[in-house]
Tab-separated table of C-alpha atoms in Angstrom:
chain	number	residue	atom	x	y	z
A	170	MET	CA	12.278	-16.566	-13.668
A	171	LYS	CA	15.372	-14.415	-13.430
A	172	GLN	CA	13.373	-11.394	-14.571
A	173	THR	CA	10.780	-12.092	-11.879
A	174	VAL	CA	13.535	-11.752	-9.281
A	175	TYR	CA	14.587	-8.412	-10.784
A	176	PHE	CA	11.017	-7.083	-10.655
A	177	PHE	CA	10.691	-8.259	-7.068
A	178	LEU	CA	13.956	-6.541	-6.096
A	179	ILE	CA	12.927	-3.304	-7.835
A	180	GLY	CA	9.762	-3.528	-5.720
A	181	VAL	CA	11.762	-4.022	-2.526
A	182	LEU	CA	13.821	-0.914	-3.320
A	183	LEU	CA	10.657	1.046	-4.092
A	184	GLY	CA	8.975	-0.127	-0.875
A	185	ILE	CA	11.935	1.029	1.208
A	186	ILE	CA	12.003	4.388	-0.626
A	187	PHE	CA	8.249	4.901	-0.027
A	188	ILE	CA	8.725	4.489	3.729
A	189	LYS	CA	12.094	6.170	4.214
A	190	SER	CA	11.159	9.200	2.077
A	191	GLU	CA	7.829	9.262	3.963
A	192	VAL	CA	5.838	9.791	0.735
A	193	ALA	CA	3.618	6.971	2.054
A	194	SER	CA	2.848	8.990	5.196
A	195	TRP	CA	-0.574	10.641	5.359
A	196	PHE	CA	1.037	13.516	7.264
A	197	ARG	CA	3.480	14.303	4.437
A	198	ILE	CA	0.619	14.498	1.922
A	199	TYR	CA	-1.282	16.843	4.231
A	200	GLU	CA	1.795	19.013	4.680
A	201	MET	CA	2.326	19.098	0.905
A	202	PHE	CA	-1.198	20.336	0.170
A	203	GLN	CA	-0.762	22.960	2.894
A	204	PHE	CA	2.456	24.115	1.154
A	205	LYS	CA	4.317	23.831	4.450
A	206	SER	CA	7.296	21.869	3.221
A	207	PHE	CA	9.402	21.501	0.108
A	208	HIS	CA	9.967	17.802	0.838
A	209	MET	CA	7.293	16.239	-1.425
A	210	TYR	CA	7.764	18.811	-4.188
A	211	GLY	CA	11.504	18.179	-4.089
A	212	ILE	CA	11.005	14.426	-4.405
A	213	ILE	CA	8.547	14.597	-7.305
A	214	GLY	CA	10.433	17.461	-8.972
A	215	SER	CA	13.874	15.865	-8.817
A	216	ALA	CA	12.477	12.481	-9.925
A	217	VAL	CA	10.836	14.143	-12.937
A	218	VAL	CA	13.884	16.212	-13.936
A	219	LEU	CA	16.169	13.174	-13.681
A	220	GLY	CA	13.507	11.056	-15.377
A	221	MET	CA	13.463	13.463	-18.345
A	222	ILE	CA	17.236	13.182	-18.657
A	223	ILE	CA	17.097	9.370	-18.381
A	224	ILE	CA	14.370	9.017	-21.013
A	225	LYS	CA	16.113	11.457	-23.370
A	226	PHE	CA	19.384	9.564	-22.893
A	227	LEU	CA	17.731	6.178	-23.533
A	228	LYS	CA	16.019	7.466	-26.690
A	229	VAL	CA	19.096	9.195	-28.100
A	230	SER	CA	21.545	6.405	-27.283
A	231	GLY	CA	19.226	3.755	-28.717
A	232	ILE	CA	19.980	1.422	-25.803
A	233	LYS	CA	17.832	-1.709	-25.992
A	234	ASP	CA	15.919	-3.190	-23.089
A	235	ILE	CA	16.698	-6.559	-21.520
A	236	ASN	CA	14.678	-8.349	-24.216
A	237	GLY	CA	16.538	-6.573	-27.025
A	238	LYS	CA	13.651	-4.243	-27.865
A	239	LYS	CA	13.919	-0.514	-28.476
A	240	ILE	CA	12.927	1.469	-25.390
A	241	SER	CA	9.881	3.641	-26.005
A	242	ILE	CA	7.000	4.937	-23.954
A	243	GLU	CA	3.755	4.904	-25.865
A	244	PRO	CA	2.097	8.309	-25.562
A	245	LYS	CA	-1.219	8.628	-23.725
A	246	SER	CA	-4.219	9.164	-25.971
A	247	LYS	CA	-5.167	12.783	-26.656
A	248	GLY	CA	-7.922	14.381	-24.664
A	249	PHE	CA	-8.710	16.782	-21.878
A	250	THR	CA	-11.913	15.873	-20.050
A	251	ARG	CA	-10.861	12.474	-18.754
A	252	TYR	CA	-7.490	13.758	-17.550
A	253	ILE	CA	-8.814	16.779	-15.695
A	254	LEU	CA	-11.914	15.079	-14.231
A	255	GLY	CA	-10.145	11.817	-13.435
A	256	GLY	CA	-7.252	13.812	-12.025
A	257	ILE	CA	-9.498	15.864	-9.724
A	258	ILE	CA	-11.287	12.744	-8.455
A	259	PHE	CA	-7.937	11.061	-7.862
A	260	GLY	CA	-6.615	14.147	-6.069
A	261	LEU	CA	-9.617	14.247	-3.710
A	262	GLY	CA	-8.909	10.641	-2.771
A	263	TRP	CA	-5.141	11.102	-2.586
A	264	ALA	CA	-5.491	13.911	-0.040
A	265	LEU	CA	-8.087	12.113	2.106
A	266	ALA	CA	-6.410	8.700	2.020
A	267	GLY	CA	-2.981	10.288	2.260
A	268	ALA	CA	-1.797	7.601	-0.113
A	269	CYS	CA	-1.717	6.886	-3.823
A	270	PRO	CA	-1.685	3.343	-5.263
A	271	GLY	CA	2.047	2.540	-4.803
A	272	PRO	CA	2.211	3.669	-1.175
A	273	MET	CA	-1.093	1.866	-0.478
A	274	TYR	CA	0.612	-1.482	-1.008
A	275	VAL	CA	3.580	-0.564	1.146
A	276	LEU	CA	1.268	0.431	3.996
A	277	LEU	CA	0.077	-3.174	4.168
A	278	SER	CA	3.349	-3.697	6.027
A	279	SER	CA	2.649	-0.901	8.487
A	280	GLY	CA	0.531	-3.117	10.701
A	281	PHE	CA	-2.612	-1.008	10.218
A	282	VAL	CA	-5.374	-3.483	9.253
A	283	SER	CA	-7.537	-0.601	7.995
A	284	ILE	CA	-5.289	-0.319	4.911
A	285	LEU	CA	-7.113	-3.407	3.614
A	286	VAL	CA	-10.340	-1.380	3.545
A	287	LEU	CA	-8.550	1.420	1.698
A	288	ILE	CA	-7.280	-1.007	-0.942
A	289	ALA	CA	-10.685	-2.699	-1.176
A	290	GLY	CA	-12.147	0.766	-1.845
A	291	ALA	CA	-9.547	1.382	-4.566
A	292	VAL	CA	-10.315	-1.953	-6.252
A	293	LEU	CA	-14.027	-1.176	-6.029
A	294	GLY	CA	-13.449	2.269	-7.573
A	295	THR	CA	-11.521	0.665	-10.434
A	296	LEU	CA	-14.330	-1.847	-10.937
A	297	VAL	CA	-17.029	0.831	-10.989
A	298	TYR	CA	-15.027	2.870	-13.509
A	299	GLY	CA	-14.874	-0.206	-15.745
A	300	LEU	CA	-18.647	-0.568	-15.527
A	301	LEU	CA	-19.383	3.110	-16.189
A	302	LYS	CA	-16.605	3.743	-18.707
A	303	ASN	CA	-18.857	4.043	-21.761
A	304	LYS	CA	-21.205	6.463	-20.029
A	305	LEU	CA	-18.511	8.892	-18.874
A	306	PRO	CA	-17.185	11.844	-20.906
A	307	HIS	CA	-13.601	11.212	-21.993
B	212	MET	CA	26.396	11.284	12.404
B	213	ASN	CA	27.219	7.711	11.476
B	214	LEU	CA	25.806	5.824	8.511
B	215	MET	CA	23.008	4.103	10.431
B	216	GLU	CA	21.727	7.443	11.706
B	217	TYR	CA	21.473	8.636	8.096
B	218	ILE	CA	19.444	5.542	7.233
B	219	TYR	CA	17.215	5.822	10.325
B	220	ASN	CA	16.358	9.468	9.664
B	221	THR	CA	14.003	10.695	6.939
B	222	TRP	CA	15.675	10.382	3.545
B	223	ALA	CA	15.992	13.887	2.138
B	224	TRP	CA	14.221	14.788	-1.102
B	225	TYR	CA	17.509	14.970	-3.004
B	226	VAL	CA	18.142	11.338	-2.063
B	227	SER	CA	14.591	9.988	-2.439
B	228	GLY	CA	13.723	11.729	-5.730
B	229	PRO	CA	16.832	10.459	-7.584
B	230	LEU	CA	16.222	6.957	-6.167
B	231	ILE	CA	12.704	7.006	-7.632
B	232	ALA	CA	14.239	8.078	-10.959
B	233	CYS	CA	16.520	5.007	-10.650
B	234	VAL	CA	13.443	2.794	-10.300
B	235	LEU	CA	12.033	4.414	-13.455
B	236	TYR	CA	15.326	3.638	-15.226
B	237	PHE	CA	15.412	0.011	-14.036
B	238	LEU	CA	11.837	-0.588	-15.200
B	239	LEU	CA	12.532	0.963	-18.629
B	240	ILE	CA	15.617	-1.234	-19.000
B	241	MET	CA	13.404	-4.195	-18.123
B	242	GLY	CA	11.088	-3.113	-20.969
B	243	LYS	CA	8.302	-1.910	-18.672
B	244	LYS	CA	6.753	1.330	-17.524
B	245	PHE	CA	6.374	2.700	-14.003
B	246	GLY	CA	2.645	2.572	-13.189
B	247	MET	CA	1.211	1.346	-9.925
B	248	SER	CA	-2.545	1.777	-10.360
B	249	SER	CA	-2.648	-0.698	-13.287
B	250	ASN	CA	-2.359	-3.404	-10.631
B	251	LEU	CA	-5.813	-2.461	-9.338
B	252	LYS	CA	-7.181	-3.196	-12.817
B	253	THR	CA	-5.277	-6.491	-12.821
B	254	PHE	CA	-6.848	-7.423	-9.456
B	255	CYS	CA	-10.307	-6.807	-10.971
B	256	ALA	CA	-9.458	-8.947	-14.009
B	257	ILE	CA	-8.142	-11.789	-11.820
B	258	GLY	CA	-11.343	-11.590	-9.796
B	259	GLY	CA	-13.383	-12.226	-12.942
B	260	ALA	CA	-14.514	-8.655	-13.718
B	261	GLY	CA	-14.100	-9.478	-17.428
B	262	GLN	CA	-17.580	-10.972	-17.213
B	263	LEU	CA	-18.960	-7.573	-16.202
B	264	SER	CA	-17.128	-5.255	-18.577
B	265	ASN	CA	-14.874	-5.523	-21.619
B	266	PHE	CA	-12.594	-3.050	-19.857
B	267	PHE	CA	-11.358	-5.971	-17.761
B	268	LYS	CA	-11.066	-8.411	-20.667
B	269	PHE	CA	-7.349	-8.407	-21.286
B	270	ASP	CA	-4.484	-10.794	-20.820
B	271	TRP	CA	-3.708	-9.981	-17.200
B	272	LYS	CA	-1.001	-12.630	-17.144
B	273	ALA	CA	1.072	-10.179	-19.216
B	274	ASN	CA	0.994	-7.880	-16.153
B	275	THR	CA	2.283	-10.471	-13.695
B	276	TRP	CA	5.606	-8.607	-13.606
B	277	ASN	CA	3.843	-5.655	-11.946
B	278	LEU	CA	2.374	-7.951	-9.284
B	279	TRP	CA	5.933	-9.036	-8.478
B	280	VAL	CA	6.827	-5.367	-8.060
B	281	VAL	CA	3.899	-5.076	-5.618
B	282	ALA	CA	5.101	-8.174	-3.727
B	283	GLY	CA	8.533	-6.551	-3.499
B	284	ILE	CA	7.015	-3.271	-2.288
B	285	ILE	CA	5.256	-5.105	0.548
B	286	VAL	CA	8.477	-6.874	1.572
B	287	GLY	CA	10.484	-3.644	1.222
B	288	GLY	CA	7.925	-1.905	3.407
B	289	PHE	CA	8.237	-4.640	5.999
B	290	ILE	CA	12.031	-4.306	6.053
B	291	ALA	CA	11.804	-0.516	6.291
B	292	PHE	CA	9.168	-0.481	9.052
B	293	GLN	CA	10.797	-3.236	11.128
B	294	PHE	CA	14.458	-2.360	10.879
B	295	LEU	CA	15.052	1.074	9.380
B	296	THR	CA	12.411	3.430	10.774
B	297	PRO	CA	12.598	4.155	14.486
B	298	TYR	CA	11.205	7.692	14.164
B	299	ALA	CA	7.801	9.019	13.104
B	300	PRO	CA	7.648	11.653	10.331
B	301	GLN	CA	8.126	15.155	11.748
B	302	ILE	CA	6.123	17.719	9.808
B	303	HIS	CA	6.037	21.510	9.840
B	304	GLU	CA	4.791	23.004	13.110
B	305	ASP	CA	2.012	24.998	11.400
B	306	ALA	CA	0.625	21.777	9.921
B	307	VAL	CA	0.947	20.108	13.342
B	308	MET	CA	-1.129	22.874	14.939
B	309	GLN	CA	-3.809	22.682	12.243
B	310	LEU	CA	-4.087	18.910	12.633
B	311	LYS	CA	-4.363	19.183	16.431
B	312	GLU	CA	-7.249	21.593	15.954
B	313	TYR	CA	-8.889	18.877	13.852
B	314	GLY	CA	-8.347	16.453	16.733
B	315	ILE	CA	-5.601	14.552	14.924
B	316	ASN	CA	-3.194	14.369	17.855
B	317	SER	CA	-1.072	11.449	16.693
B	318	VAL	CA	0.852	13.816	14.408
B	319	ASN	CA	4.662	13.516	14.829
B	320	THR	CA	4.253	10.330	16.892
B	321	SER	CA	2.937	7.885	14.278
B	322	PHE	CA	3.579	7.124	10.590
B	323	LEU	CA	-0.170	7.298	9.899
B	324	PRO	CA	-2.867	9.143	11.869
B	325	LEU	CA	-4.307	6.736	14.452
B	326	GLU	CA	-7.507	8.786	14.355
B	327	LEU	CA	-8.148	7.632	10.758
B	328	PHE	CA	-6.338	4.308	10.509
B	329	GLY	CA	-6.586	2.924	14.045
B	330	ILE	CA	-8.453	-0.370	14.327
B	331	GLU	CA	-11.459	1.276	16.027
B	332	ASN	CA	-12.267	3.042	12.746
B	333	LEU	CA	-13.316	-0.312	11.314
B	334	PHE	CA	-16.127	-0.400	13.878
B	335	SER	CA	-17.520	3.075	13.267
B	336	LEU	CA	-19.577	4.033	10.234
B	337	ARG	CA	-17.741	7.337	9.844
B	338	GLY	CA	-14.293	5.736	10.068
B	339	LEU	CA	-15.206	2.977	7.659
B	340	LEU	CA	-16.758	5.391	5.159
B	341	ILE	CA	-13.703	7.665	5.133
B	342	LEU	CA	-11.445	4.697	4.363
B	343	LEU	CA	-13.736	3.227	1.712
B	344	ILE	CA	-14.601	6.494	-0.025
B	345	SER	CA	-11.019	7.764	-0.122
B	346	GLY	CA	-9.862	4.432	-1.560
B	347	PHE	CA	-12.740	4.474	-4.034
B	348	LEU	CA	-11.837	7.966	-5.279
B	349	VAL	CA	-8.204	6.941	-5.746
B	350	GLY	CA	-9.139	3.808	-7.712
B	351	PHE	CA	-11.881	5.429	-9.797
B	352	GLY	CA	-9.898	8.611	-10.483
B	353	ALA	CA	-6.710	6.777	-11.413
B	354	ARG	CA	-8.470	4.665	-14.061
B	355	TYR	CA	-10.532	7.586	-15.353
B	356	ALA	CA	-7.370	9.675	-15.724
B	357	GLY	CA	-5.476	6.663	-17.073
B	358	GLY	CA	-2.780	6.700	-14.415
B	359	CYS	CA	-1.761	7.795	-10.933
B	360	THR	CA	1.183	9.573	-9.361
B	361	SER	CA	3.692	7.075	-10.766
B	362	GLY	CA	2.202	6.760	-14.270
B	363	HIS	CA	1.339	10.425	-14.833
B	364	ALA	CA	3.423	12.536	-12.438
B	365	ILE	CA	6.670	10.541	-12.673
B	366	SER	CA	6.627	8.576	-15.976
B	367	GLY	CA	4.298	10.872	-17.900
B	368	LEU	CA	5.923	14.195	-17.014
B	369	SER	CA	9.391	12.679	-17.542
B	370	ASN	CA	8.273	11.735	-21.032
B	371	ILE	CA	6.858	15.279	-21.519
B	372	GLN	CA	3.274	14.197	-22.222
B	373	TRP	CA	0.584	16.870	-22.155
B	374	PRO	CA	-2.170	14.529	-20.947
B	375	SER	CA	-0.025	13.778	-17.898
B	376	LEU	CA	0.423	17.456	-17.131
B	377	ILE	CA	-3.359	17.938	-17.306
B	378	ALA	CA	-3.852	14.949	-14.994
B	379	VAL	CA	-1.257	16.214	-12.494
B	380	ILE	CA	-2.937	19.641	-12.463
B	381	GLY	CA	-6.166	17.741	-11.738
B	382	PHE	CA	-4.454	15.830	-8.893
B	383	PHE	CA	-3.520	19.115	-7.263
B	384	ILE	CA	-6.891	20.776	-7.787
B	385	GLY	CA	-8.556	17.752	-6.147
B	386	GLY	CA	-6.033	17.591	-3.315
B	387	LEU	CA	-6.259	21.304	-2.534
B	388	VAL	CA	-10.060	21.221	-2.565
B	389	MET	CA	-10.040	18.255	-0.173
B	390	ILE	CA	-7.547	19.749	2.294
B	391	HIS	CA	-8.711	23.373	2.225
B	392	LEU	CA	-12.461	23.121	1.627
B	393	ILE	CA	-13.617	19.633	2.626
B	394	PHE	CA	-11.363	18.903	5.639
B	395	PRO	CA	-12.820	21.807	7.641
B	396	ILE	CA	-16.261	20.238	7.093
B	397	ILE	CA	-15.463	16.632	7.931
B	398	PHE	CA	-13.013	17.196	10.805
């Protein structure tokens, strides 16, 4: 129960960041792919650099998580095709929708009803991938 | 400028990026991993997609924590939109001019383009298709690639995983193709 509250609060923080940083704005995504602003690159870049330091620190220090387990991130399975093809398909959608999955949820609070269609499309896409999974090159 | 003005204005990259890294840290300390598109898979599983494909046969209850993150995101978004965001995003003037040529005139006056997300788009085939197809590509691509911007670009790159770098390169190839080659056709 207590942990549920923590997860909820982490979400609240993330929701506020998505809006205040404007990464959930279609216009910022457009501007990023037009290379007209450093804003998005700065956000992703600084998050990744700090993230590397955080993960290195957690691994080296051996700090345990809240449940007393060792902190580790299981590596993604090896491969190339699925990552490049899946990535390109995702990128096409990201640029057109102007939103990736996290920001999609936050936009539910924007008052635009059409976001429901966007999310329905994303759920449908996930479903179709699940159905076609064994027929796709990975 | 007083404190409230700082909060009302766009949060600079050197504030927002480190805050996202904090979220990554909090989730790791909680024993979890930052990944937002997994929730879409959970939604499918809750809806009974396990009957259609083994891909959706998993213990989705173990992912309830991530649904609480989503609930928080929605509430956080509500707080931010209602109380903290009086201004629309202001983007680079070159991008503004390009968008106006495409007929997207709500740039710099709205958080999202009214021309794509306004309610009237739900009543036109073109508007509806753009919303559905873009969502579809995001959902399909994220699962195919095994993650989205949070799982691959933030968590994956932070953990120095090659598959994530390949996926992020894919994200940018797809995004650049959409904006530079496909936008001029559809707008």
